Amino acid sequence: MKLHHAFAAALLATTSAVSAQELKVGVQNMAPWLDPGRDFSNVGSQFYINTFEPLVGKDHTSAASVWQPGLATEWKIVSPTVMELKLRPGVTFQNGDPLTAEDVAFSLERIIKAAFPPYTVRKRDTLPNLAAIEIVDPQTIRVIATKPEPLFETLMNTQQTMIVSKRYITGLAGKPGVLADADYEAFALKPMGSGPYRVSQFIPNQKLVWERFDGYWGPKAPFARVTVTRIPELSGRITALKNGEVDLITNVPPDQLSVLEGDKAVKVEGMVTPLFHVVIFNTQNPKMADARLRRALSLAIDRKTLNEALWQGKAVVPTSHSYPQFGALYMPELNTFEYNPAEAKRLLKEAGYDGFPIRFDTAAAYYTNGLLAAQAIQEMWAAVGVKSDIKVDDKWTGGDADMMARNWSNPMYFPDPTGSFGIMWAPTGNSATEGRFKPTAEYTAVWERFRYSTDLAARKLAYSELMTMIRNDPPVLPLYQPYESFAMRANIAWKPLPGHIPYVLDFRAGRIAQVAR
Amino acid sequence: MSAFLLRRVLRLLVTLWVIVSVVFLTTRLTGNPIDYLMPEGMDAEGRAAMIAYWGLDGPIVDQYLLFWRGLVQGEFGLGLMERRPVLEIFSERMGRSVGLLSLALLATVCIGVPLGVLAAIWRERAVGGWLLLVAFLGYAIPNFVLAILLLLLFSFTLHWLPSAGAATPAHYVMPVATLSAYFIAALVRYTRNAMLDVLGQDYIRTAHAKGLAPSVVLIRHGLRNALIPVVTVLGLQVATLVSGAVVIETVFAWNGMGDLLVGATLRRDYPVLQFGVLIVAGAVVSVNMLVDLAYAAIDPRVRLA
C-alpha cells in the first residue's frame, strides 16, 4: 500500500516536472502594492505565500494548526513572555543575500516599533503584545512579549510576520543604509523575499509574474513561471478559461457554476472560506444606543434563507463567531446568534422603536452577493416593522458617526479567536479604534483573561462570556461563511486548502501539479 | 491663419483650465481618499499622519496652487494608491488605449465613409436598403451587449479569438470591432444623407452635363462637399468614443486608461484622476481644433479668420 502511494507520488512528480512550464491565472483583483507586513486585504493575501515565508511553518492541508519548521527550524517557549527560535541555516533571499537574524529582527520590529502609519495599524490589531526582538547569536532570536503570550507560534506564522530583507529594503529609496518611509513604499512595488517564487514583474492593479527561485532552500517550485493577470469581469474570466487563455480563475460565484459544469475541459474546486460576511451596528450612534433595537435587528435576519437563496446552500451559517480552524477553541455550541422574528417584534415594542429608518451602508460589489443580501435584509427587517434605507457607496463608513448599520467581513487572519473576532472586536481592535464599538470595563477584563491566559479551559470560559456579552448587546451579526469557487483546466490539480487564511493561491511544491493527459 | 490658430490655442487652454479646475474641486468635495485607500481600523492619529504624508493636509487653495505649480514644472506627482509617479502609471496603459482608439477611429472612417457613399448611390436598390438596416442595427445595439455576443461566439464557443488582454494583434479584433460598430453605423447614415443632399444640387447636374466621368463627379464634387457635415459629426463623436472605450476595456480585461480612470474616480485618487482628465480633455479639445482645420482643407471657401 505504501509502495503504491510512493509510486503514485513519484509519477505525479515526474509528470509535473516534465510538463509544468508556465501557469496562467486570471484573478478578479490585482493588488496595488505587495508588502505582507502591512497588508490586510483579501486581494494581497492571495499572493504572499509563494514569495515570502514566516518563521514558523504550518501544514496547510489540515484545518487545525499543525506547526512545522519554517524559517526557524526549532523553537521553545522560554517563559510565558519569551519565545526563542533557531534560524534555519543557509537560507538566502531571492537576490542572493543570506537571511540573517538581523533581517528577522528588522522584519518584526518594522511593525512592533512602527513609525510608518500603515504598520502602526498592524501593530495595534495583530501584534499589540510584542515588545521587542533580541538577537541572542547569529542563529538565535528571542521574541519578547509584554504580557504572557499563549499564541507565540500562531503569531510567528502570520502573513504579517513573514520575513523581509533589511539590506534590500533600506537600499531601495533615498540614501542607501538610511531607512525612510519611501523605502517601504518602494519595497511594496518591488517585493522580494525568501520563498520558492521570486516576483519577476509586478504591475500594480494589473499583473504579477513569478519565476522559480532556483536558490530556494526547500522543494523547488513546480512551475518555471506563473503569470497572474487581472480579469475584472466574471464573464471575461470564465471565457478566458474556456478559451484556454488561462489555466485557473478565481472568484466564481455559486450561481455561475452551472455554466462550467458539463465542460470536460474545465473543473471547479471550492471551499467554505474561513471568513464571515457580517452586519455591523454602530453602537455609538444615539439612535442605535438601545441594545434591544440591535438585538431585534439581529434576530430578524433569517440567515438560512439568505444562504439558500444567495449561495445555493453552500455557505455555512454560524451559530457563534467561531471557525473549525480554531481547534480546541472552536465552540459552535455557544449559540450566540439565532433567527427569532417573534422575539424581535417583542424587543422592538419594548424598546419603543418609533419607525425611524435604519441607514444600511453597503459597497456596490465589494462582497459577493453583498448588495443582494442587503436588499433581502431590508425585506426581513420590514417584516418585523423596521424601516431601512440602503446607501450604496464604495466608501468605508466604519468610522462615520452617522452610520447605523453596514456590511463588512471578518476574515480569519490567524487560527485563533484573537485572529478573527479579536482583530475586529478586541478592546484595541478595529471597531473600537474607529469608534463604533465601546467596550465596557467588564468586557475588557474578560477579553484580557481570554487573550492572555495560558490555560485552555480558562480561555474557553472567557470566550463564552464574551459571546454572551455580544449576544446581549450586539455590535455584529455574522451572516455566513461564503463558499468560494475556483475553476481550472481539467489537467490542473489544485484546490484551496483549509489550513490557509482566506483566498490564498498556494502554488508551492506539492500544492499544485499539471497532469499530462 | 496664425491669428486664428493663436486664438484657438488660447481657447483650448482656457477650456482645459476650466475642466481641470472643476475636476480638482469636485473630487475634493465628494470624499477623502483615506476612506477608500487605507485599511479599516485607522485611528484619528494614523489618519492624520497618512493625510499629511500624501500632502493633502493643507488648505484647498494651497493644494490648488501646488497642483498648478507641479503641472507647469512637469511634475505630476505620485498616485496615492500605487505610490509611484503618475506618468509611469499612465505610460504603462496609454499605449494600449491609444491603439484601441486610433484603430477604432481608422476603422470608422475607412469603413463608414465608403459604405455611406455606396448606400447613397444604391439608394434605390435592395442592397442599399440592407446596408441601411445593418447600419441601423449597429446604431441600436449597446456596445457591451455586442462585446458579450462576440465573446460568446468567437472565444467561448468557437475558440478563434482571445478574450482577455491586449498582448497580440488578435486581441485587438473584437475590441476594435465592438468599439467602432456604433460609429461606423452612425457614419454610414450621416455620409449617406449628406451625399443625397449634395447629389441633388444643381452643380452636380452641371458637372454631369460637362461630360465629367461619373466617378469624378461623385468624389470631387459630391463627396468633398458632403464631407463637411460628416467631419463635424466625427469630431463630436470622439468624446463618445473615449467613454465607449472605458466599457470595452473592462469587458476585454485590457487594464487600459479607461479602467484606470474609473478606478481613480471611485477611490478619489486625485493625482491620477487629474492627470487622466487633463489628457482626455486635451485630446478631445485638440481633435475639435483639428476638425476646424480640416474644414479649410476640404472646402477652400472656409477661411480661417
PDB file of N, CA, C and O in Angstrom, chain A residues 32-33 117-118 121 124 181-182 185 189 203-206 230-233 236 238-240 242-243 245 259 393-396 408 430 433-434, chain B residues 35-36 38-43 46 49-50 53 81-84 92-93 96 151 155-156 159 161-164 171 250-251 253 255 259 266:
ATOM      1  N   PRO A  32      -2.632  46.709  -5.396  1.00  0.00           N
ATOM      2  CA  PRO A  32      -1.956  47.935  -5.808  1.00  0.00           C
ATOM      3  C   PRO A  32      -0.504  47.966  -5.338  1.00  0.00           C
ATOM      4  O   PRO A  32       0.299  48.728  -5.854  1.00  0.00           O
ATOM      5  N   TRP A  33      -0.174  47.158  -4.329  1.00  0.00           N
ATOM      6  CA  TRP A  33       1.191  47.057  -3.809  1.00  0.00           C
ATOM      7  C   TRP A  33       1.258  45.757  -3.043  1.00  0.00           C
ATOM      8  O   TRP A  33       0.226  45.162  -2.702  1.00  0.00           O
ATOM      9  N   PRO A 117       2.647  54.934   9.337  1.00  0.00           N
ATOM     10  CA  PRO A 117       1.269  54.675   9.777  1.00  0.00           C
ATOM     11  C   PRO A 117       0.680  53.317   9.341  1.00  0.00           C
ATOM     12  O   PRO A 117       0.029  52.669  10.153  1.00  0.00           O
ATOM     13  N   PRO A 118       0.885  52.860   8.089  1.00  0.00           N
ATOM     14  CA  PRO A 118       0.275  51.570   7.740  1.00  0.00           C
ATOM     15  C   PRO A 118       0.768  50.407   8.616  1.00  0.00           C
ATOM     16  O   PRO A 118       0.044  49.438   8.816  1.00  0.00           O
ATOM     17  N   VAL A 121      -1.020  50.405  12.310  1.00  0.00           N
ATOM     18  CA  VAL A 121      -2.317  49.734  12.414  1.00  0.00           C
ATOM     19  C   VAL A 121      -2.117  48.250  12.716  1.00  0.00           C
ATOM     20  O   VAL A 121      -2.803  47.662  13.544  1.00  0.00           O
ATOM     21  N   ARG A 124      -1.184  47.473  16.247  1.00  0.00           N
ATOM     22  CA  ARG A 124      -2.284  47.529  17.189  1.00  0.00           C
ATOM     23  C   ARG A 124      -3.218  46.332  17.046  1.00  0.00           C
ATOM     24  O   ARG A 124      -3.651  45.756  18.031  1.00  0.00           O
ATOM     25  N   ASP A 181      10.401  56.122   5.125  1.00  0.00           N
ATOM     26  CA  ASP A 181       9.109  55.599   4.694  1.00  0.00           C
ATOM     27  C   ASP A 181       9.117  55.276   3.202  1.00  0.00           C
ATOM     28  O   ASP A 181       8.481  54.325   2.753  1.00  0.00           O
ATOM     29  N   ALA A 182       9.852  56.082   2.442  1.00  0.00           N
ATOM     30  CA  ALA A 182       9.913  55.870   0.987  1.00  0.00           C
ATOM     31  C   ALA A 182      10.506  54.500   0.657  1.00  0.00           C
ATOM     32  O   ALA A 182      10.184  53.910  -0.373  1.00  0.00           O
ATOM     33  N   GLU A 185       7.694  52.079   0.785  1.00  0.00           N
ATOM     34  CA  GLU A 185       6.804  52.212  -0.372  1.00  0.00           C
ATOM     35  C   GLU A 185       7.452  51.629  -1.621  1.00  0.00           C
ATOM     36  O   GLU A 185       6.791  50.995  -2.436  1.00  0.00           O
ATOM     37  N   LEU A 189       6.444  47.978  -4.141  1.00  0.00           N
ATOM     38  CA  LEU A 189       6.341  47.898  -5.606  1.00  0.00           C
ATOM     39  C   LEU A 189       7.349  46.900  -6.177  1.00  0.00           C
ATOM     40  O   LEU A 189       7.207  46.452  -7.309  1.00  0.00           O
ATOM     41  N   ILE A 203       3.067  44.717 -12.013  1.00  0.00           N
ATOM     42  CA  ILE A 203       2.437  45.960 -12.463  1.00  0.00           C
ATOM     43  C   ILE A 203       1.212  46.150 -11.573  1.00  0.00           C
ATOM     44  O   ILE A 203       0.247  45.404 -11.687  1.00  0.00           O
ATOM     45  N   PRO A 204       1.276  47.130 -10.669  1.00  0.00           N
ATOM     46  CA  PRO A 204       0.192  47.303  -9.695  1.00  0.00           C
ATOM     47  C   PRO A 204      -1.172  47.337 -10.360  1.00  0.00           C
ATOM     48  O   PRO A 204      -1.335  47.909 -11.447  1.00  0.00           O
ATOM     49  N   ASN A 205      -2.126  46.684  -9.728  1.00  0.00           N
ATOM     50  CA  ASN A 205      -3.512  46.636 -10.198  1.00  0.00           C
ATOM     51  C   ASN A 205      -3.692  45.920 -11.534  1.00  0.00           C
ATOM     52  O   ASN A 205      -4.787  45.912 -12.083  1.00  0.00           O
ATOM     53  N   GLN A 206      -2.621  45.348 -12.100  1.00  0.00           N
ATOM     54  CA  GLN A 206      -2.767  44.700 -13.402  1.00  0.00           C
ATOM     55  C   GLN A 206      -2.236  43.281 -13.436  1.00  0.00           C
ATOM     56  O   GLN A 206      -2.947  42.356 -13.824  1.00  0.00           O
ATOM     57  N   ARG A 230      -5.064  40.353 -14.052  1.00  0.00           N
ATOM     58  CA  ARG A 230      -6.375  40.789 -13.588  1.00  0.00           C
ATOM     59  C   ARG A 230      -7.379  40.735 -14.732  1.00  0.00           C
ATOM     60  O   ARG A 230      -7.159  41.338 -15.791  1.00  0.00           O
ATOM     61  N   ILE A 231      -8.466  39.996 -14.527  1.00  0.00           N
ATOM     62  CA  ILE A 231      -9.592  39.991 -15.466  1.00  0.00           C
ATOM     63  C   ILE A 231     -10.810  40.336 -14.624  1.00  0.00           C
ATOM     64  O   ILE A 231     -11.416  39.468 -13.999  1.00  0.00           O
ATOM     65  N   PRO A 232     -11.159  41.630 -14.557  1.00  0.00           N
ATOM     66  CA  PRO A 232     -12.129  42.067 -13.546  1.00  0.00           C
ATOM     67  C   PRO A 232     -13.527  41.481 -13.731  1.00  0.00           C
ATOM     68  O   PRO A 232     -14.210  41.205 -12.760  1.00  0.00           O
ATOM     69  N   GLU A 233     -13.948  41.292 -14.990  1.00  0.00           N
ATOM     70  CA  GLU A 233     -15.314  40.832 -15.228  1.00  0.00           C
ATOM     71  C   GLU A 233     -15.399  39.318 -15.113  1.00  0.00           C
ATOM     72  O   GLU A 233     -14.587  38.587 -15.692  1.00  0.00           O
ATOM     73  N   GLY A 236     -15.595  37.581 -18.372  1.00  0.00           N
ATOM     74  CA  GLY A 236     -14.280  37.603 -19.001  1.00  0.00           C
ATOM     75  C   GLY A 236     -13.397  36.486 -18.461  1.00  0.00           C
ATOM     76  O   GLY A 236     -12.692  35.816 -19.223  1.00  0.00           O
ATOM     77  N   ILE A 238     -14.373  33.632 -17.071  1.00  0.00           N
ATOM     78  CA  ILE A 238     -14.894  32.328 -17.491  1.00  0.00           C
ATOM     79  C   ILE A 238     -14.566  32.074 -18.962  1.00  0.00           C
ATOM     80  O   ILE A 238     -14.127  30.984 -19.344  1.00  0.00           O
ATOM     81  N   THR A 239     -14.729  33.114 -19.791  1.00  0.00           N
ATOM     82  CA  THR A 239     -14.428  32.947 -21.208  1.00  0.00           C
ATOM     83  C   THR A 239     -12.942  32.649 -21.415  1.00  0.00           C
ATOM     84  O   THR A 239     -12.581  31.758 -22.181  1.00  0.00           O
ATOM     85  N   ALA A 240     -12.078  33.386 -20.709  1.00  0.00           N
ATOM     86  CA  ALA A 240     -10.635  33.172 -20.860  1.00  0.00           C
ATOM     87  C   ALA A 240     -10.255  31.742 -20.455  1.00  0.00           C
ATOM     88  O   ALA A 240      -9.388  31.119 -21.065  1.00  0.00           O
ATOM     89  N   LYS A 242     -12.352  28.999 -20.509  1.00  0.00           N
ATOM     90  CA  LYS A 242     -12.912  28.081 -21.504  1.00  0.00           C
ATOM     91  C   LYS A 242     -12.123  28.127 -22.799  1.00  0.00           C
ATOM     92  O   LYS A 242     -12.009  27.138 -23.515  1.00  0.00           O
ATOM     93  N   ASN A 243     -11.591  29.306 -23.098  1.00  0.00           N
ATOM     94  CA  ASN A 243     -10.867  29.527 -24.351  1.00  0.00           C
ATOM     95  C   ASN A 243      -9.409  29.078 -24.232  1.00  0.00           C
ATOM     96  O   ASN A 243      -8.643  29.209 -25.182  1.00  0.00           O
ATOM     97  N   GLU A 245      -7.042  30.481 -22.497  1.00  0.00           N
ATOM     98  CA  GLU A 245      -6.071  31.567 -22.324  1.00  0.00           C
ATOM     99  C   GLU A 245      -5.462  31.546 -20.938  1.00  0.00           C
ATOM    100  O   GLU A 245      -4.348  32.003 -20.735  1.00  0.00           O
ATOM    101  N   VAL A 259     -22.602  27.102 -15.474  1.00  0.00           N
ATOM    102  CA  VAL A 259     -22.029  27.451 -16.784  1.00  0.00           C
ATOM    103  C   VAL A 259     -20.820  26.560 -17.075  1.00  0.00           C
ATOM    104  O   VAL A 259     -20.523  26.250 -18.224  1.00  0.00           O
ATOM    105  N   ASP A 393     -22.322  52.826  -1.530  1.00  0.00           N
ATOM    106  CA  ASP A 393     -21.132  53.654  -1.758  1.00  0.00           C
ATOM    107  C   ASP A 393     -19.915  52.786  -1.456  1.00  0.00           C
ATOM    108  O   ASP A 393     -19.933  52.003  -0.511  1.00  0.00           O
ATOM    109  N   ASP A 394     -18.864  52.938  -2.274  1.00  0.00           N
ATOM    110  CA  ASP A 394     -17.669  52.138  -2.032  1.00  0.00           C
ATOM    111  C   ASP A 394     -16.839  52.670  -0.869  1.00  0.00           C
ATOM    112  O   ASP A 394     -15.870  52.057  -0.454  1.00  0.00           O
ATOM    113  N   LYS A 395     -17.246  53.826  -0.371  1.00  0.00           N
ATOM    114  CA  LYS A 395     -16.507  54.424   0.736  1.00  0.00           C
ATOM    115  C   LYS A 395     -16.677  53.592   2.004  1.00  0.00           C
ATOM    116  O   LYS A 395     -17.765  53.107   2.298  1.00  0.00           O
ATOM    117  N   TRP A 396     -15.585  53.450   2.757  1.00  0.00           N
ATOM    118  CA  TRP A 396     -15.661  52.731   4.029  1.00  0.00           C
ATOM    119  C   TRP A 396     -16.237  53.671   5.082  1.00  0.00           C
ATOM    120  O   TRP A 396     -15.661  54.712   5.377  1.00  0.00           O
ATOM    121  N   TRP A 408     -19.815  44.138   6.169  1.00  0.00           N
ATOM    122  CA  TRP A 408     -18.372  44.105   6.374  1.00  0.00           C
ATOM    123  C   TRP A 408     -17.978  42.642   6.303  1.00  0.00           C
ATOM    124  O   TRP A 408     -18.843  41.760   6.190  1.00  0.00           O
ATOM    125  N   ASN A 430     -10.195  46.904  15.493  1.00  0.00           N
ATOM    126  CA  ASN A 430     -10.579  47.928  14.523  1.00  0.00           C
ATOM    127  C   ASN A 430     -11.858  48.669  14.900  1.00  0.00           C
ATOM    128  O   ASN A 430     -11.981  49.866  14.676  1.00  0.00           O
ATOM    129  N   THR A 433     -11.263  51.145  17.693  1.00  0.00           N
ATOM    130  CA  THR A 433     -10.426  52.238  17.190  1.00  0.00           C
ATOM    131  C   THR A 433     -11.244  53.224  16.376  1.00  0.00           C
ATOM    132  O   THR A 433     -11.061  54.428  16.473  1.00  0.00           O
ATOM    133  N   GLU A 434     -12.140  52.673  15.556  1.00  0.00           N
ATOM    134  CA  GLU A 434     -12.913  53.558  14.685  1.00  0.00           C
ATOM    135  C   GLU A 434     -14.124  54.152  15.398  1.00  0.00           C
ATOM    136  O   GLU A 434     -14.867  54.936  14.793  1.00  0.00           O
TER     137      GLU A 434
ATOM    138  N   ASP B  35     -10.568  57.310   3.000  1.00  0.00           N
ATOM    139  CA  ASP B  35     -11.694  56.409   3.243  1.00  0.00           C
ATOM    140  C   ASP B  35     -11.771  55.287   2.220  1.00  0.00           C
ATOM    141  O   ASP B  35     -12.511  54.330   2.403  1.00  0.00           O
ATOM    142  N   TYR B  36     -11.048  55.431   1.114  1.00  0.00           N
ATOM    143  CA  TYR B  36     -11.139  54.437   0.057  1.00  0.00           C
ATOM    144  C   TYR B  36      -9.863  53.612  -0.065  1.00  0.00           C
ATOM    145  O   TYR B  36      -9.875  52.494  -0.537  1.00  0.00           O
ATOM    146  N   MET B  38      -7.161  53.356   2.456  1.00  0.00           N
ATOM    147  CA  MET B  38      -6.452  52.826   3.616  1.00  0.00           C
ATOM    148  C   MET B  38      -7.242  51.711   4.268  1.00  0.00           C
ATOM    149  O   MET B  38      -8.446  51.643   4.154  1.00  0.00           O
ATOM    150  N   PRO B  39      -6.529  50.812   4.938  1.00  0.00           N
ATOM    151  CA  PRO B  39      -7.222  49.705   5.590  1.00  0.00           C
ATOM    152  C   PRO B  39      -8.149  50.220   6.682  1.00  0.00           C
ATOM    153  O   PRO B  39      -7.965  51.311   7.213  1.00  0.00           O
ATOM    154  N   GLU B  40      -9.122  49.381   7.013  1.00  0.00           N
ATOM    155  CA  GLU B  40     -10.038  49.716   8.085  1.00  0.00           C
ATOM    156  C   GLU B  40      -9.270  49.706   9.398  1.00  0.00           C
ATOM    157  O   GLU B  40      -8.251  49.058   9.518  1.00  0.00           O
ATOM    158  N   GLY B  41      -9.805  50.430  10.374  1.00  0.00           N
ATOM    159  CA  GLY B  41      -9.228  50.355  11.713  1.00  0.00           C
ATOM    160  C   GLY B  41      -8.183  51.408  12.003  1.00  0.00           C
ATOM    161  O   GLY B  41      -7.461  51.305  12.978  1.00  0.00           O
ATOM    162  N   MET B  42      -8.066  52.443  11.159  1.00  0.00           N
ATOM    163  CA  MET B  42      -7.102  53.503  11.468  1.00  0.00           C
ATOM    164  C   MET B  42      -7.708  54.441  12.503  1.00  0.00           C
ATOM    165  O   MET B  42      -8.875  54.804  12.403  1.00  0.00           O
ATOM    166  N   ASP B  43      -6.912  54.841  13.466  1.00  0.00           N
ATOM    167  CA  ASP B  43      -7.408  55.821  14.425  1.00  0.00           C
ATOM    168  C   ASP B  43      -7.146  57.228  13.891  1.00  0.00           C
ATOM    169  O   ASP B  43      -6.535  57.403  12.840  1.00  0.00           O
ATOM    170  N   GLY B  46      -3.495  58.061  13.095  1.00  0.00           N
ATOM    171  CA  GLY B  46      -2.998  57.402  11.882  1.00  0.00           C
ATOM    172  C   GLY B  46      -3.538  58.061  10.634  1.00  0.00           C
ATOM    173  O   GLY B  46      -2.814  58.262   9.656  1.00  0.00           O
ATOM    174  N   ALA B  49      -1.775  61.310  10.067  1.00  0.00           N
ATOM    175  CA  ALA B  49      -0.411  61.083   9.598  1.00  0.00           C
ATOM    176  C   ALA B  49      -0.397  60.721   8.111  1.00  0.00           C
ATOM    177  O   ALA B  49       0.434  61.220   7.351  1.00  0.00           O
ATOM    178  N   MET B  50      -1.327  59.864   7.674  1.00  0.00           N
ATOM    179  CA  MET B  50      -1.365  59.471   6.264  1.00  0.00           C
ATOM    180  C   MET B  50      -1.771  60.642   5.372  1.00  0.00           C
ATOM    181  O   MET B  50      -1.228  60.826   4.289  1.00  0.00           O
ATOM    182  N   TYR B  53       1.121  62.716   4.937  1.00  0.00           N
ATOM    183  CA  TYR B  53       2.105  62.033   4.102  1.00  0.00           C
ATOM    184  C   TYR B  53       1.753  62.169   2.624  1.00  0.00           C
ATOM    185  O   TYR B  53       2.621  62.280   1.769  1.00  0.00           O
ATOM    186  N   MET B  81      -2.700  55.549  -4.597  1.00  0.00           N
ATOM    187  CA  MET B  81      -2.885  54.132  -4.354  1.00  0.00           C
ATOM    188  C   MET B  81      -1.616  53.344  -4.637  1.00  0.00           C
ATOM    189  O   MET B  81      -1.168  52.547  -3.835  1.00  0.00           O
ATOM    190  N   GLU B  82      -1.018  53.583  -5.792  1.00  0.00           N
ATOM    191  CA  GLU B  82       0.159  52.796  -6.167  1.00  0.00           C
ATOM    192  C   GLU B  82       1.459  53.431  -5.678  1.00  0.00           C
ATOM    193  O   GLU B  82       2.509  52.802  -5.741  1.00  0.00           O
ATOM    194  N   ARG B  83       1.422  54.668  -5.234  1.00  0.00           N
ATOM    195  CA  ARG B  83       2.595  55.357  -4.709  1.00  0.00           C
ATOM    196  C   ARG B  83       3.759  55.329  -5.691  1.00  0.00           C
ATOM    197  O   ARG B  83       4.884  54.979  -5.333  1.00  0.00           O
ATOM    198  N   ARG B  84       3.509  55.630  -6.924  1.00  0.00           N
ATOM    199  CA  ARG B  84       4.581  55.789  -7.894  1.00  0.00           C
ATOM    200  C   ARG B  84       4.147  56.878  -8.870  1.00  0.00           C
ATOM    201  O   ARG B  84       2.962  57.234  -8.926  1.00  0.00           O
ATOM    202  N   GLU B  92       2.267  52.967 -18.797  1.00  0.00           N
ATOM    203  CA  GLU B  92       2.035  51.527 -18.964  1.00  0.00           C
ATOM    204  C   GLU B  92       0.718  51.230 -19.668  1.00  0.00           C
ATOM    205  O   GLU B  92       0.547  50.179 -20.264  1.00  0.00           O
ATOM    206  N   ARG B  93      -0.229  52.142 -19.522  1.00  0.00           N
ATOM    207  CA  ARG B  93      -1.576  51.836 -20.001  1.00  0.00           C
ATOM    208  C   ARG B  93      -1.965  52.597 -21.259  1.00  0.00           C
ATOM    209  O   ARG B  93      -2.851  52.197 -21.999  1.00  0.00           O
ATOM    210  N   ARG B  96      -1.869  51.038 -25.073  1.00  0.00           N
ATOM    211  CA  ARG B  96      -2.993  50.153 -25.416  1.00  0.00           C
ATOM    212  C   ARG B  96      -4.247  50.950 -25.734  1.00  0.00           C
ATOM    213  O   ARG B  96      -4.921  50.702 -26.726  1.00  0.00           O
ATOM    214  N   LEU B 151     -17.857  37.799 -27.794  1.00  0.00           N
ATOM    215  CA  LEU B 151     -17.082  36.929 -26.899  1.00  0.00           C
ATOM    216  C   LEU B 151     -17.670  35.523 -26.874  1.00  0.00           C
ATOM    217  O   LEU B 151     -16.955  34.528 -26.966  1.00  0.00           O
ATOM    218  N   SER B 155     -14.910  33.441 -28.781  1.00  0.00           N
ATOM    219  CA  SER B 155     -14.000  32.900 -27.765  1.00  0.00           C
ATOM    220  C   SER B 155     -14.605  31.709 -27.049  1.00  0.00           C
ATOM    221  O   SER B 155     -14.032  30.632 -26.997  1.00  0.00           O
ATOM    222  N   PHE B 156     -15.797  31.923 -26.516  1.00  0.00           N
ATOM    223  CA  PHE B 156     -16.436  30.918 -25.675  1.00  0.00           C
ATOM    224  C   PHE B 156     -16.767  29.647 -26.467  1.00  0.00           C
ATOM    225  O   PHE B 156     -16.509  28.542 -26.030  1.00  0.00           O
ATOM    226  N   HIS B 159     -13.622  29.364 -30.054  1.00  0.00           N
ATOM    227  CA  HIS B 159     -12.202  29.435 -29.653  1.00  0.00           C
ATOM    228  C   HIS B 159     -11.304  30.004 -30.760  1.00  0.00           C
ATOM    229  O   HIS B 159     -10.189  29.544 -30.971  1.00  0.00           O
ATOM    230  N   LEU B 161     -10.732  33.513 -31.199  1.00  0.00           N
ATOM    231  CA  LEU B 161     -10.061  34.758 -30.805  1.00  0.00           C
ATOM    232  C   LEU B 161      -9.860  34.811 -29.291  1.00  0.00           C
ATOM    233  O   LEU B 161     -10.700  34.331 -28.536  1.00  0.00           O
ATOM    234  N   PRO B 162      -8.742  35.388 -28.848  1.00  0.00           N
ATOM    235  CA  PRO B 162      -8.517  35.527 -27.404  1.00  0.00           C
ATOM    236  C   PRO B 162      -9.457  36.582 -26.817  1.00  0.00           C
ATOM    237  O   PRO B 162      -9.837  37.534 -27.498  1.00  0.00           O
ATOM    238  N   SER B 163      -9.816  36.388 -25.556  1.00  0.00           N
ATOM    239  CA  SER B 163     -10.855  37.237 -24.964  1.00  0.00           C
ATOM    240  C   SER B 163     -10.312  38.289 -24.013  1.00  0.00           C
ATOM    241  O   SER B 163     -10.954  39.301 -23.764  1.00  0.00           O
ATOM    242  N   ALA B 164      -9.150  38.034 -23.407  1.00  0.00           N
ATOM    243  CA  ALA B 164      -8.690  38.929 -22.344  1.00  0.00           C
ATOM    244  C   ALA B 164      -7.293  39.448 -22.617  1.00  0.00           C
ATOM    245  O   ALA B 164      -6.400  38.688 -22.995  1.00  0.00           O
ATOM    246  N   HIS B 171      -5.760  40.044 -30.273  1.00  0.00           N
ATOM    247  CA  HIS B 171      -6.502  40.574 -29.133  1.00  0.00           C
ATOM    248  C   HIS B 171      -7.253  41.855 -29.485  1.00  0.00           C
ATOM    249  O   HIS B 171      -8.136  42.280 -28.769  1.00  0.00           O
ATOM    250  N   THR B 250     -13.014  47.268 -19.999  1.00  0.00           N
ATOM    251  CA  THR B 250     -13.383  46.429 -18.852  1.00  0.00           C
ATOM    252  C   THR B 250     -13.793  45.039 -19.321  1.00  0.00           C
ATOM    253  O   THR B 250     -13.326  44.031 -18.798  1.00  0.00           O
ATOM    254  N   VAL B 251     -14.664  44.998 -20.341  1.00  0.00           N
ATOM    255  CA  VAL B 251     -15.164  43.693 -20.800  1.00  0.00           C
ATOM    256  C   VAL B 251     -14.013  42.818 -21.303  1.00  0.00           C
ATOM    257  O   VAL B 251     -13.964  41.618 -21.029  1.00  0.00           O
ATOM    258  N   ALA B 253     -10.860  43.024 -20.448  1.00  0.00           N
ATOM    259  CA  ALA B 253      -9.764  42.979 -19.459  1.00  0.00           C
ATOM    260  C   ALA B 253      -8.485  43.606 -20.011  1.00  0.00           C
ATOM    261  O   ALA B 253      -7.416  43.028 -19.943  1.00  0.00           O
ATOM    262  N   ASN B 255      -7.084  46.428 -18.942  1.00  0.00           N
ATOM    263  CA  ASN B 255      -6.320  47.199 -17.967  1.00  0.00           C
ATOM    264  C   ASN B 255      -5.747  48.457 -18.622  1.00  0.00           C
ATOM    265  O   ASN B 255      -4.557  48.751 -18.529  1.00  0.00           O
ATOM    266  N   ASP B 259     -10.128  52.093 -17.655  1.00  0.00           N
ATOM    267  CA  ASP B 259     -10.222  51.317 -16.422  1.00  0.00           C
ATOM    268  C   ASP B 259      -9.506  52.046 -15.279  1.00  0.00           C
ATOM    269  O   ASP B 259     -10.001  52.123 -14.150  1.00  0.00           O
ATOM    270  N   LEU B 266     -13.439  56.295  -8.426  1.00  0.00           N
ATOM    271  CA  LEU B 266     -14.111  55.622  -7.315  1.00  0.00           C
ATOM    272  C   LEU B 266     -13.311  55.765  -6.032  1.00  0.00           C
ATOM    273  O   LEU B 266     -13.868  55.864  -4.957  1.00  0.00           O
TER     274      LEU B 266
END
